[in-house]
């Protein structure tokens, strides 16, 4: 199971690297063309915007794993150990319910938008809005993978020295 989790995290990370690289290439090429030829790619801004949307939704789960989202811990810190565990378990259940709801809402919205197309690429908006249910599905998987240590100890999948080689950047390249 640990190996499958590692593969899942690595694939999620590589997807983000590829999207960010694609966005950087398109924006860079558009800037270069604009200054060198006085012409720009009419679809570059659209591609960059949609890649940013996909980056945001698909990257949220990786940030959740390491506790990178905003958290207010005053109540948790004021509770005894058992109360802290119960609060964290309730938080996990609430998040799972919310993420599941957002998958459903995102899918419904994406389906409603399937017949509209983007202005420059003429791509069905279904592909743009699919980022929401995909991203929240990834959040569910990531939350389920970290739920036990989070509930029991309040720990996230923090990157320690041995873990950093495998998870800091996809493929273990830490630059």
PDB file of C-alpha atoms in Angstrom, residues 11-164:
ATOM      1  CA  UNK A  11       2.212  10.795 -10.634  1.00  0.00           C
ATOM      2  CA  UNK A  12       0.219  13.680  -9.164  1.00  0.00           C
ATOM      3  CA  UNK A  13       3.440  15.658  -8.796  1.00  0.00           C
ATOM      4  CA  UNK A  14       4.564  14.921 -12.344  1.00  0.00           C
ATOM      5  CA  UNK A  15       1.181  16.007 -13.694  1.00  0.00           C
ATOM      6  CA  UNK A  16       1.698  19.346 -11.949  1.00  0.00           C
ATOM      7  CA  UNK A  17       5.232  19.665 -13.297  1.00  0.00           C
ATOM      8  CA  UNK A  18       4.025  18.984 -16.841  1.00  0.00           C
ATOM      9  CA  UNK A  19       1.164  21.476 -16.583  1.00  0.00           C
ATOM     10  CA  UNK A  20       3.394  24.178 -15.120  1.00  0.00           C
ATOM     11  CA  UNK A  21       6.046  23.508 -17.773  1.00  0.00           C
ATOM     12  CA  UNK A  22       3.444  23.704 -20.522  1.00  0.00           C
ATOM     13  CA  UNK A  23       2.120  26.940 -19.127  1.00  0.00           C
ATOM     14  CA  UNK A  24       5.620  28.429 -18.901  1.00  0.00           C
ATOM     15  CA  UNK A  25       6.429  27.360 -22.471  1.00  0.00           C
ATOM     16  CA  UNK A  26       3.240  28.797 -23.931  1.00  0.00           C
ATOM     17  CA  UNK A  27       3.528  32.101 -22.067  1.00  0.00           C
ATOM     18  CA  UNK A  28       7.263  32.342 -22.829  1.00  0.00           C
ATOM     19  CA  UNK A  29       6.725  31.618 -26.506  1.00  0.00           C
ATOM     20  CA  UNK A  30       3.935  34.172 -26.651  1.00  0.00           C
ATOM     21  CA  UNK A  31       6.123  36.861 -25.081  1.00  0.00           C
ATOM     22  CA  UNK A  32       9.021  36.044 -27.407  1.00  0.00           C
ATOM     23  CA  UNK A  33       6.778  36.137 -30.476  1.00  0.00           C
ATOM     24  CA  UNK A  34       5.184  39.400 -29.393  1.00  0.00           C
ATOM     25  CA  UNK A  35       8.528  41.156 -29.054  1.00  0.00           C
ATOM     26  CA  UNK A  36      10.339  39.502 -31.958  1.00  0.00           C
ATOM     27  CA  UNK A  37       7.580  39.494 -34.576  1.00  0.00           C
ATOM     28  CA  UNK A  38       4.943  41.909 -33.199  1.00  0.00           C
ATOM     29  CA  UNK A  39       2.451  39.027 -33.353  1.00  0.00           C
ATOM     30  CA  UNK A  40       1.220  36.862 -30.531  1.00  0.00           C
ATOM     31  CA  UNK A  41      -0.525  33.544 -30.251  1.00  0.00           C
ATOM     32  CA  UNK A  42      -4.266  34.217 -29.979  1.00  0.00           C
ATOM     33  CA  UNK A  43      -4.801  31.170 -27.792  1.00  0.00           C
ATOM     34  CA  UNK A  44      -1.859  31.549 -25.378  1.00  0.00           C
ATOM     35  CA  UNK A  45      -3.684  33.430 -22.624  1.00  0.00           C
ATOM     36  CA  UNK A  46      -6.535  30.960 -22.741  1.00  0.00           C
ATOM     37  CA  UNK A  47      -4.222  27.955 -22.474  1.00  0.00           C
ATOM     38  CA  UNK A  48      -2.325  29.549 -19.585  1.00  0.00           C
ATOM     39  CA  UNK A  49      -5.559  30.349 -17.741  1.00  0.00           C
ATOM     40  CA  UNK A  50      -6.963  26.834 -18.115  1.00  0.00           C
ATOM     41  CA  UNK A  51      -3.684  25.216 -17.120  1.00  0.00           C
ATOM     42  CA  UNK A  52      -3.640  27.428 -14.014  1.00  0.00           C
ATOM     43  CA  UNK A  53      -7.148  26.239 -13.139  1.00  0.00           C
ATOM     44  CA  UNK A  54      -6.060  22.612 -13.520  1.00  0.00           C
ATOM     45  CA  UNK A  55      -2.875  23.266 -11.511  1.00  0.00           C
ATOM     46  CA  UNK A  56      -4.892  24.744  -8.661  1.00  0.00           C
ATOM     47  CA  UNK A  57      -7.376  21.913  -8.381  1.00  0.00           C
ATOM     48  CA  UNK A  58      -4.975  19.021  -8.956  1.00  0.00           C
ATOM     49  CA  UNK A  59      -2.297  20.460  -6.683  1.00  0.00           C
ATOM     50  CA  UNK A  60      -4.587  21.029  -3.683  1.00  0.00           C
ATOM     51  CA  UNK A  61      -4.318  17.400  -2.565  1.00  0.00           C
ATOM     52  CA  UNK A  62      -0.532  17.486  -2.439  1.00  0.00           C
ATOM     53  CA  UNK A  63      -0.688  20.651  -0.344  1.00  0.00           C
ATOM     54  CA  UNK A  64      -3.236  19.002   1.963  1.00  0.00           C
ATOM     55  CA  UNK A  65      -0.811  16.127   2.584  1.00  0.00           C
ATOM     56  CA  UNK A  66       1.758  18.427   4.167  1.00  0.00           C
ATOM     57  CA  UNK A  67      -0.640  20.719   6.027  1.00  0.00           C
ATOM     58  CA  UNK A  68      -0.149  23.602   3.645  1.00  0.00           C
ATOM     59  CA  UNK A  69      -3.730  24.878   3.723  1.00  0.00           C
ATOM     60  CA  UNK A  70      -4.839  27.495   6.221  1.00  0.00           C
ATOM     61  CA  UNK A  71      -5.573  26.071   9.668  1.00  0.00           C
ATOM     62  CA  UNK A  72      -6.708  27.640  12.919  1.00  0.00           C
ATOM     63  CA  UNK A  73      -5.705  25.400  15.807  1.00  0.00           C
ATOM     64  CA  UNK A  74      -6.769  27.433  18.868  1.00  0.00           C
ATOM     65  CA  UNK A  75      -9.700  25.131  19.717  1.00  0.00           C
ATOM     66  CA  UNK A  76      -7.685  21.983  19.096  1.00  0.00           C
ATOM     67  CA  UNK A  77      -4.826  23.234  21.257  1.00  0.00           C
ATOM     68  CA  UNK A  78      -7.233  24.006  24.123  1.00  0.00           C
ATOM     69  CA  UNK A  79      -8.680  20.478  24.177  1.00  0.00           C
ATOM     70  CA  UNK A  80      -7.262  17.441  25.975  1.00  0.00           C
ATOM     71  CA  UNK A  81      -5.662  14.690  23.878  1.00  0.00           C
ATOM     72  CA  UNK A  82      -8.861  12.660  23.420  1.00  0.00           C
ATOM     73  CA  UNK A  83     -10.809  15.802  22.503  1.00  0.00           C
ATOM     74  CA  UNK A  84      -8.170  16.721  19.937  1.00  0.00           C
ATOM     75  CA  UNK A  85      -8.486  13.325  18.281  1.00  0.00           C
ATOM     76  CA  UNK A  86     -12.269  13.583  18.220  1.00  0.00           C
ATOM     77  CA  UNK A  87     -12.093  17.073  16.720  1.00  0.00           C
ATOM     78  CA  UNK A  88      -9.622  15.948  14.052  1.00  0.00           C
ATOM     79  CA  UNK A  89     -11.832  12.947  13.217  1.00  0.00           C
ATOM     80  CA  UNK A  90     -14.821  15.273  12.860  1.00  0.00           C
ATOM     81  CA  UNK A  91     -12.765  17.568  10.618  1.00  0.00           C
ATOM     82  CA  UNK A  92     -11.807  14.638   8.390  1.00  0.00           C
ATOM     83  CA  UNK A  93     -15.447  13.521   8.114  1.00  0.00           C
ATOM     84  CA  UNK A  94     -16.632  17.051   7.334  1.00  0.00           C
ATOM     85  CA  UNK A  95     -13.910  17.469   4.718  1.00  0.00           C
ATOM     86  CA  UNK A  96     -14.766  14.117   3.113  1.00  0.00           C
ATOM     87  CA  UNK A  97     -18.434  15.093   2.935  1.00  0.00           C
ATOM     88  CA  UNK A  98     -17.577  18.519   1.498  1.00  0.00           C
ATOM     89  CA  UNK A  99     -15.125  17.115  -1.041  1.00  0.00           C
ATOM     90  CA  UNK A 100     -17.667  14.486  -2.114  1.00  0.00           C
ATOM     91  CA  UNK A 101     -20.324  17.168  -2.498  1.00  0.00           C
ATOM     92  CA  UNK A 102     -17.942  19.276  -4.585  1.00  0.00           C
ATOM     93  CA  UNK A 103     -17.159  16.309  -6.850  1.00  0.00           C
ATOM     94  CA  UNK A 104     -20.877  15.943  -7.506  1.00  0.00           C
ATOM     95  CA  UNK A 105     -21.469  19.674  -8.033  1.00  0.00           C
ATOM     96  CA  UNK A 106     -18.354  19.989 -10.201  1.00  0.00           C
ATOM     97  CA  UNK A 107     -19.389  17.082 -12.385  1.00  0.00           C
ATOM     98  CA  UNK A 108     -22.909  18.475 -12.832  1.00  0.00           C
ATOM     99  CA  UNK A 109     -21.509  21.888 -13.733  1.00  0.00           C
ATOM    100  CA  UNK A 110     -18.988  20.406 -16.164  1.00  0.00           C
ATOM    101  CA  UNK A 111     -21.741  18.446 -17.885  1.00  0.00           C
ATOM    102  CA  UNK A 112     -23.881  21.574 -18.234  1.00  0.00           C
ATOM    103  CA  UNK A 113     -20.969  23.376 -19.876  1.00  0.00           C
ATOM    104  CA  UNK A 114     -20.105  20.607 -22.347  1.00  0.00           C
ATOM    105  CA  UNK A 115     -21.833  22.281 -25.284  1.00  0.00           C
ATOM    106  CA  UNK A 116     -20.178  25.679 -24.850  1.00  0.00           C
ATOM    107  CA  UNK A 117     -16.736  26.116 -26.352  1.00  0.00           C
ATOM    108  CA  UNK A 118     -13.807  28.294 -25.382  1.00  0.00           C
ATOM    109  CA  UNK A 119     -13.322  31.427 -27.493  1.00  0.00           C
ATOM    110  CA  UNK A 120      -9.863  30.798 -28.951  1.00  0.00           C
ATOM    111  CA  UNK A 121      -9.334  27.037 -28.820  1.00  0.00           C
ATOM    112  CA  UNK A 122     -12.948  26.036 -29.537  1.00  0.00           C
ATOM    113  CA  UNK A 123     -12.494  23.392 -26.817  1.00  0.00           C
ATOM    114  CA  UNK A 124     -15.635  22.269 -24.970  1.00  0.00           C
ATOM    115  CA  UNK A 125     -15.754  23.885 -21.528  1.00  0.00           C
ATOM    116  CA  UNK A 126     -16.338  20.387 -20.160  1.00  0.00           C
ATOM    117  CA  UNK A 127     -12.556  19.904 -20.247  1.00  0.00           C
ATOM    118  CA  UNK A 128     -11.942  23.114 -18.348  1.00  0.00           C
ATOM    119  CA  UNK A 129     -14.594  22.557 -15.701  1.00  0.00           C
ATOM    120  CA  UNK A 130     -13.643  18.896 -15.258  1.00  0.00           C
ATOM    121  CA  UNK A 131     -10.740  20.215 -13.173  1.00  0.00           C
ATOM    122  CA  UNK A 132     -13.129  20.671 -10.265  1.00  0.00           C
ATOM    123  CA  UNK A 133     -14.413  17.103  -9.881  1.00  0.00           C
ATOM    124  CA  UNK A 134     -10.979  15.683 -10.711  1.00  0.00           C
ATOM    125  CA  UNK A 135      -9.280  17.936  -8.171  1.00  0.00           C
ATOM    126  CA  UNK A 136     -11.770  17.207  -5.412  1.00  0.00           C
ATOM    127  CA  UNK A 137     -11.535  13.477  -6.156  1.00  0.00           C
ATOM    128  CA  UNK A 138      -7.774  13.742  -5.715  1.00  0.00           C
ATOM    129  CA  UNK A 139      -8.364  15.632  -2.462  1.00  0.00           C
ATOM    130  CA  UNK A 140     -10.517  12.732  -1.225  1.00  0.00           C
ATOM    131  CA  UNK A 141      -7.804  10.205  -2.016  1.00  0.00           C
ATOM    132  CA  UNK A 142      -5.069  12.307  -0.411  1.00  0.00           C
ATOM    133  CA  UNK A 143      -7.218  12.934   2.688  1.00  0.00           C
ATOM    134  CA  UNK A 144      -7.954   9.223   3.076  1.00  0.00           C
ATOM    135  CA  UNK A 145      -4.241   8.462   2.807  1.00  0.00           C
ATOM    136  CA  UNK A 146      -3.286  10.918   5.563  1.00  0.00           C
ATOM    137  CA  UNK A 147      -6.407  10.590   7.749  1.00  0.00           C
ATOM    138  CA  UNK A 148      -5.098   8.040  10.246  1.00  0.00           C
ATOM    139  CA  UNK A 149      -1.870   9.826  11.241  1.00  0.00           C
ATOM    140  CA  UNK A 150      -3.689  13.149  11.221  1.00  0.00           C
ATOM    141  CA  UNK A 151      -6.469  11.943  13.513  1.00  0.00           C
ATOM    142  CA  UNK A 152      -4.211  10.033  15.899  1.00  0.00           C
ATOM    143  CA  UNK A 153      -1.336  12.479  16.228  1.00  0.00           C
ATOM    144  CA  UNK A 154      -2.266  15.623  14.343  1.00  0.00           C
ATOM    145  CA  UNK A 155       0.562  14.827  11.949  1.00  0.00           C
ATOM    146  CA  UNK A 156       0.643  15.457   8.267  1.00  0.00           C
ATOM    147  CA  UNK A 157       2.824  13.599   5.806  1.00  0.00           C
ATOM    148  CA  UNK A 158       5.640  15.999   6.571  1.00  0.00           C
ATOM    149  CA  UNK A 159       8.680  15.691   4.400  1.00  0.00           C
ATOM    150  CA  UNK A 160      11.630  14.640   6.527  1.00  0.00           C
ATOM    151  CA  UNK A 161      15.145  14.114   5.221  1.00  0.00           C
ATOM    152  CA  UNK A 162      14.544  10.538   4.044  1.00  0.00           C
ATOM    153  CA  UNK A 163      11.153  11.372   2.524  1.00  0.00           C
ATOM    154  CA  UNK A 164      12.357  14.535   0.808  1.00  0.00           C
TER     155      UNK A 164
END
